[in-house]
Coordinates of C-alpha atoms in Angstrom, one line a residue:
X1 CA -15.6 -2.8 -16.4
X2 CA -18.5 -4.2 -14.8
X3 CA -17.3 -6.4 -11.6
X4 CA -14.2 -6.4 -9.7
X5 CA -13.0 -8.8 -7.1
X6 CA -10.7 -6.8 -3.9
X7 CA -9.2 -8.4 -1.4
X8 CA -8.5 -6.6 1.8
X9 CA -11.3 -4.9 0.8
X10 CA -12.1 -3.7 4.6
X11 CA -8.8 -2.1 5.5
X12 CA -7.1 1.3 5.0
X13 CA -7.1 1.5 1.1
X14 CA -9.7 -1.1 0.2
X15 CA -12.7 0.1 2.3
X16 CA -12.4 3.4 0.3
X17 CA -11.6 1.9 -3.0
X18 CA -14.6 -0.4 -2.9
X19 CA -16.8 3.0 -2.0
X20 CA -15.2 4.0 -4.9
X21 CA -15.8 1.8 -7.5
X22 CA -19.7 1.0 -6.4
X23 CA -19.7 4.9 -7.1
X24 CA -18.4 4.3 -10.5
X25 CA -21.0 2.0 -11.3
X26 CA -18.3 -1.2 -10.8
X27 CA -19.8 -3.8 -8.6
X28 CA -17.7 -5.5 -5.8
X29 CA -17.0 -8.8 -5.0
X30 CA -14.4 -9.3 -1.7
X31 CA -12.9 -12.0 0.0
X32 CA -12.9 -11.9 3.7
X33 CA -11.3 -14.1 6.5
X34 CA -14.2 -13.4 9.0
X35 CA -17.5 -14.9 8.2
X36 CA -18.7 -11.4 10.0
X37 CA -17.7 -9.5 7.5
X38 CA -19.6 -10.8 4.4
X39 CA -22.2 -8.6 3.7
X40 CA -24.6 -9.5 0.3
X41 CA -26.2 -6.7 -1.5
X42 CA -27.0 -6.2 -5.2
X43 CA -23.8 -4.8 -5.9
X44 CA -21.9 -5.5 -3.0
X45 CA -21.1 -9.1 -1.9
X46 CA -18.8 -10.8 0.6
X47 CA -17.2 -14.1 0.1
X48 CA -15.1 -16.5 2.9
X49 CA -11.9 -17.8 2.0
X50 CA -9.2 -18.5 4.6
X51 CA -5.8 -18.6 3.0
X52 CA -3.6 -21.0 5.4
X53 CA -6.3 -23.6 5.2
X54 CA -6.2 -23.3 1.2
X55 CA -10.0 -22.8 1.3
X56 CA -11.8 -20.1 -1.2
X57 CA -15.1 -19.5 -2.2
X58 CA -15.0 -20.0 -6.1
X59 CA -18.4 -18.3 -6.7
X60 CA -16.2 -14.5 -5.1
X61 CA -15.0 -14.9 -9.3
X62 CA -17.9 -15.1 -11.3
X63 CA -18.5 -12.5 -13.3
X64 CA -15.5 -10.7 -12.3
X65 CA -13.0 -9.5 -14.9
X66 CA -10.7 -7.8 -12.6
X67 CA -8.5 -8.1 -9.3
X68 CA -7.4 -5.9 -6.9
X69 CA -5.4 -7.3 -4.3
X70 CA -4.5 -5.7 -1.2
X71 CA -4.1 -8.0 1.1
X72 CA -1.5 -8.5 3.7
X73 CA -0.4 -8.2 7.3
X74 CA 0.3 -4.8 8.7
X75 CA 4.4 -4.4 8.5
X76 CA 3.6 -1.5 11.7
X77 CA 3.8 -4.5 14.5
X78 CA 7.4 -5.2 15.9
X79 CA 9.1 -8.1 13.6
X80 CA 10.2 -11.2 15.2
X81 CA 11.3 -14.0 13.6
X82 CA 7.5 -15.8 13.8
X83 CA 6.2 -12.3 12.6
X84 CA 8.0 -12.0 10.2
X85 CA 6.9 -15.3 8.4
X86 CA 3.3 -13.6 8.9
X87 CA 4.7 -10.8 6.9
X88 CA 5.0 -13.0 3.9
X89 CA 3.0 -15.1 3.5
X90 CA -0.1 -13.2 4.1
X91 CA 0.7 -12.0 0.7
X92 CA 2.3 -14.6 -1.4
X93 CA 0.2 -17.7 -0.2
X94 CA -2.4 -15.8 -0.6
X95 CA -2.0 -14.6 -4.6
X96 CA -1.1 -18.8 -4.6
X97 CA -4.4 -19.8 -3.5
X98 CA -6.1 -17.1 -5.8
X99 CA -3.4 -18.3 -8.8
X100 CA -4.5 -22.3 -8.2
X101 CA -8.0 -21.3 -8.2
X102 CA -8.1 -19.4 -11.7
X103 CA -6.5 -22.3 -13.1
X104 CA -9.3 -24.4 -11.8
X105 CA -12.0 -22.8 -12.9
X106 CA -13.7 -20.9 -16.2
X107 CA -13.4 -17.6 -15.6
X108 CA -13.1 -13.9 -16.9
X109 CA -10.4 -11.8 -15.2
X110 CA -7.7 -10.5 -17.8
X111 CA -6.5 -8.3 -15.4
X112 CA -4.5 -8.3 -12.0
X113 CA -3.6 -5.3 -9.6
X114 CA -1.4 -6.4 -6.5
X115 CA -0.6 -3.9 -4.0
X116 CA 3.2 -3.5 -3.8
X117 CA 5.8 -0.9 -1.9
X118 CA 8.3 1.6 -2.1
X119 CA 10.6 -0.4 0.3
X120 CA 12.3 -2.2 -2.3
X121 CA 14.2 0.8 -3.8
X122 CA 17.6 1.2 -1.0
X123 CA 17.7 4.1 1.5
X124 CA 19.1 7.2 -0.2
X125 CA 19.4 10.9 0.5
X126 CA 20.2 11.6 -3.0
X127 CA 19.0 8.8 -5.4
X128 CA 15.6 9.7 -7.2
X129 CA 13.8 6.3 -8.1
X130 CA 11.8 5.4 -11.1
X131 CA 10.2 2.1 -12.0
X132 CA 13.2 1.5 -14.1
X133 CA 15.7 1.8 -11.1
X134 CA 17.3 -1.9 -10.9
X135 CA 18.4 -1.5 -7.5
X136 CA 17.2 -3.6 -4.8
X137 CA 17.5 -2.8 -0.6
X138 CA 18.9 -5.9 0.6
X139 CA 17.0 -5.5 4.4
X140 CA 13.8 -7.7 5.1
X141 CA 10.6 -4.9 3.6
X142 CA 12.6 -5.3 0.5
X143 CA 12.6 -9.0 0.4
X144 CA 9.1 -9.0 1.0
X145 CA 8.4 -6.7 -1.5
X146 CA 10.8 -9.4 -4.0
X147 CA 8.6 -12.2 -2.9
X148 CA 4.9 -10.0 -3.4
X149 CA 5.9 -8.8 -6.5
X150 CA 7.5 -12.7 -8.0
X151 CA 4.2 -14.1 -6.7
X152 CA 1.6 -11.6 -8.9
X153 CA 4.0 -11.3 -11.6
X154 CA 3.3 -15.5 -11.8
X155 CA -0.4 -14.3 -12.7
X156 CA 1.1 -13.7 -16.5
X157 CA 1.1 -17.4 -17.1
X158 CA -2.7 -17.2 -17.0
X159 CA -2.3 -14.6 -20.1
X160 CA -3.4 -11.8 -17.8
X161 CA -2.3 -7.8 -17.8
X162 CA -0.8 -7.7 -14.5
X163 CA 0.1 -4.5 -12.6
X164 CA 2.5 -3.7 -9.7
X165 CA 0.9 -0.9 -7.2
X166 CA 4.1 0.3 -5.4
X167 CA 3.1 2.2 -2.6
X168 CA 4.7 5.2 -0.2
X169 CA 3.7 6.1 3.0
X170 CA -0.5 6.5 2.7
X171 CA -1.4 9.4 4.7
X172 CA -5.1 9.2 6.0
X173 CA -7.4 11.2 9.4
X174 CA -7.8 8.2 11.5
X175 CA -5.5 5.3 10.0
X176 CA -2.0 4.6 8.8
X177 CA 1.1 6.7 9.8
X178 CA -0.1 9.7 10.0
X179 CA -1.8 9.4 13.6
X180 CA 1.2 8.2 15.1
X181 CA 3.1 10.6 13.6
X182 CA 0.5 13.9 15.1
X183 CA 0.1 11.8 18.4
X184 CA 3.5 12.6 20.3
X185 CA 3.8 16.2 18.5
X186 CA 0.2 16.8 20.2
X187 CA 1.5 16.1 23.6
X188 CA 4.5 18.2 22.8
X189 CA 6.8 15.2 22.6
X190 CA 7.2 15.7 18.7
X191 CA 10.8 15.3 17.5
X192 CA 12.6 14.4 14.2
X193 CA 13.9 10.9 14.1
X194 CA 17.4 10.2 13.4
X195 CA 18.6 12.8 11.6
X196 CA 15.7 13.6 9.6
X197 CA 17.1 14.0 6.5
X198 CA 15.3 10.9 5.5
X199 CA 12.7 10.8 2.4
X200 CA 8.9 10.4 2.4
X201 CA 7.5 9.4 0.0
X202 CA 3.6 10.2 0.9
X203 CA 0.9 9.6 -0.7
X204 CA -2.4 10.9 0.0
X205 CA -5.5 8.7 0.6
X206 CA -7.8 9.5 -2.2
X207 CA -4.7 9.8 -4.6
X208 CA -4.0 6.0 -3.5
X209 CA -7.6 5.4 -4.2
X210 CA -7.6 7.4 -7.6
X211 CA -4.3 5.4 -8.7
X212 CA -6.4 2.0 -8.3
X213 CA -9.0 3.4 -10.5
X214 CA -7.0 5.0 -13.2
X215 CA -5.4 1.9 -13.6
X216 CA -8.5 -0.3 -13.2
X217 CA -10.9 1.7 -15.5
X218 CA -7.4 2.4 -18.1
X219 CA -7.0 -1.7 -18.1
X220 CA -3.1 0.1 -17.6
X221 CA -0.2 -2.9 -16.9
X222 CA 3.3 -2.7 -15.1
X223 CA 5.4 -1.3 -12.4
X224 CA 3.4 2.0 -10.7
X225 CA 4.9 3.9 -7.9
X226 CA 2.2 5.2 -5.9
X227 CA 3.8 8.1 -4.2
X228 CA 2.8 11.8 -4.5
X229 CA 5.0 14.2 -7.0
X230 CA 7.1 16.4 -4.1
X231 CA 8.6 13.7 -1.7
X232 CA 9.2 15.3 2.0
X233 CA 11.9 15.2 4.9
X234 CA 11.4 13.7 7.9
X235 CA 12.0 17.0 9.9
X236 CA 10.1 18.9 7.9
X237 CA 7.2 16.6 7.5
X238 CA 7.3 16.8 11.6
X239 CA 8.0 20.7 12.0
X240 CA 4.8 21.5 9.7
X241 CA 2.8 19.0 12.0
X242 CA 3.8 21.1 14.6
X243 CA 2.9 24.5 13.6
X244 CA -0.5 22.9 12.7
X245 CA -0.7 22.0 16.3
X246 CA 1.2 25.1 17.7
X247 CA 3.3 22.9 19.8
X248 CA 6.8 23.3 20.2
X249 CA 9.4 21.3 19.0
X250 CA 11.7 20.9 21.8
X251 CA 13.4 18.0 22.0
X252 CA 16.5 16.9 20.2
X253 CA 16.3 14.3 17.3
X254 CA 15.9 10.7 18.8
X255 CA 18.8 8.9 17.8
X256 CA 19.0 5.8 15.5
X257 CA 20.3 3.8 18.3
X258 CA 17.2 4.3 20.7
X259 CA 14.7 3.7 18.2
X260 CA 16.3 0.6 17.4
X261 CA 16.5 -0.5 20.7
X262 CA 12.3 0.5 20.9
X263 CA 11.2 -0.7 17.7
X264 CA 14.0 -3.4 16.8
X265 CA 14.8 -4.2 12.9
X266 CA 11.7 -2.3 12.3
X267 CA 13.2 0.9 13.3
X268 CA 14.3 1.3 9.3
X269 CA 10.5 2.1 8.8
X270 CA 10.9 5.5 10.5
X271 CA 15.0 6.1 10.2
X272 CA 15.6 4.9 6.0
X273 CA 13.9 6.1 3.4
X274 CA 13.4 6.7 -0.2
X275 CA 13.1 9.6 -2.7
X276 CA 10.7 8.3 -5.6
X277 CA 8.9 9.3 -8.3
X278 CA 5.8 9.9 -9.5
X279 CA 6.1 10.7 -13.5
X280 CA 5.3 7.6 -15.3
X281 CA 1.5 7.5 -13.6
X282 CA 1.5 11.3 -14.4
X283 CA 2.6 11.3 -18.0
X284 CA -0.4 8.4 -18.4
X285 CA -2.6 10.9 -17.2
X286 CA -3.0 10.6 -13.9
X287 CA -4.1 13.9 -11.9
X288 CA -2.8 14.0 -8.2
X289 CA -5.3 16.1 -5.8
X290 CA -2.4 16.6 -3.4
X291 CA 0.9 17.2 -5.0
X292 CA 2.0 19.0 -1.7
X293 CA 2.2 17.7 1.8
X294 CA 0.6 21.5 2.9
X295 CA -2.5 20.7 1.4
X296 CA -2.7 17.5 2.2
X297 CA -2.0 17.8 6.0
X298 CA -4.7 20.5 5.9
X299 CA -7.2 18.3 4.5
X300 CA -6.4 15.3 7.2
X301 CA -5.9 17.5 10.5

């Protein structure tokens, strides 16, 4: 592995994961949207593409013999009907515009990573989730999720390993859910939401990170869920924020109702989730550094 090509290689995951693979001795080629962003060193360039215009920088491939892509538009911004549109095809006309290209042009990649989630498995209480689980959630994340996952899937035609990357709740300090989780339970507003029996399927930042680059540097293929091995509640996730904090957790649960009313369809973010597992990444040989969410939350706050 000698060059890799990210895209949304300046948010959350893929500003660490490029860190990470310069480190490893993999250099980083990344597409970017903003002209701003393209930075060119030795091992570390930037190339413009612009994905509703159809426009890509062919040369962001030479070289390159792998693809991580990441990109797509936040889900955490209320979904209306416009937004929603955003939602989708931020990823999928994206992987077209990267699929046309390859066919276009000599090139070396043999392998493609798309980032995925763990919305597409149903909301359940009881229902533990492998990769083999058929079941689908018929609400909009899962869709998208449907959509992502038919679009890199389409990268096979090109005779190329491709992986699926499906990721739980990424708990980092100063990004992702985890701040607005600590925010309210530091002003002593903290509460469970809904009834808090929910599932969380967490996953720590650097274990998101060290997935990417098992499976990169493994040349591994197929369905991955990204999520660490012990799941958590929603209460309890918020009662251990808490007692990190010392504040007291007061209030009564916020209903379903209210948060739909606040947050609209995207009030199943915070009141559904999933219980999913982690063993087919372990039993490859993958080595989570935070199994717990104890550790974890100590490491972040």
């Amino acid at each position: 592995m000698k060059k890799v090509l990210i895209t949304g290689a300046t948010g959350l995951i893929g500003s660490k994961l490029a860190k990470a693979c310069l480190h490893a001795g993999i250099e980083v080629n990344y597409l970017t949207t903003s002209k701003e962003k393209i930075e060119k060193t030795e091992k570390y360039k930037g190339f413009y593409w612009n994905p509703k215009e159809g426009k890509i920088d062919s040369e962001a491939f030479e070289g390159v013999t792998a693809i991580i892509n990441l990109v797509g538009a936040t889900i955490a911004k209320r979904w209306t009907s416009s937004y929603k549109k955003v939602i989708i095809e931020s990823r999928v006309e994206s992987m077209k515009l990267i699929y046309n290209t390859l066919e276009n042009i000599e090139h070396d990649v043999s392998h493609f990573i798309s980032a995925s989630g763990v919305n597409i498995y149903p909301n359940s209480e009881t229902k533990l989730y492998t990769e083999e689980s058929e079941e689908v959630d018929d609400n909009f994340l899962a869709k998208v999720v449907v959509a992502w996952e038919k679009a890199a899937t389409k990268f096979k035609n090109l005779g190329m390993e491709v992986t699926k990357v499906r990721t739980g709740m990424v708990l980092a300090k100063n990004d992702g859910a985890l701040p607005k989780l600590v925010q309210p339970i530091k002003l002593g507003l903290g509460a469970p939401l809904g009834d808090g029996n929910q599932w969380q399927s967490w996953i720590h930042i650097d274990d998101i990170v060290g997935i990417y680059m098992f499976i990169l540097q493994n040349q591994i293929e197929g369905i991955f869920n990204a999520v660490a091995p012990n799941p958590i509640q929603n209460k309890k996730l918020t009662k251990l924020i808490a007692n990190h904090y010392g504040s007291p957790l007061w209030l009564p649960n916020v209903p379903a109702f209210a948060l739909k009313l606040i947050l609209g369809e995207m009030y199943v973010l915070v009141v559904e989730g999933q219980l999913v597992s982690s063993k087919k990444i372990e039993e490859l040989g993958y080595r989570f550094k935070f199994y717990n969410i104890e550790p974890a939350l100590q490491d972040l706050l």
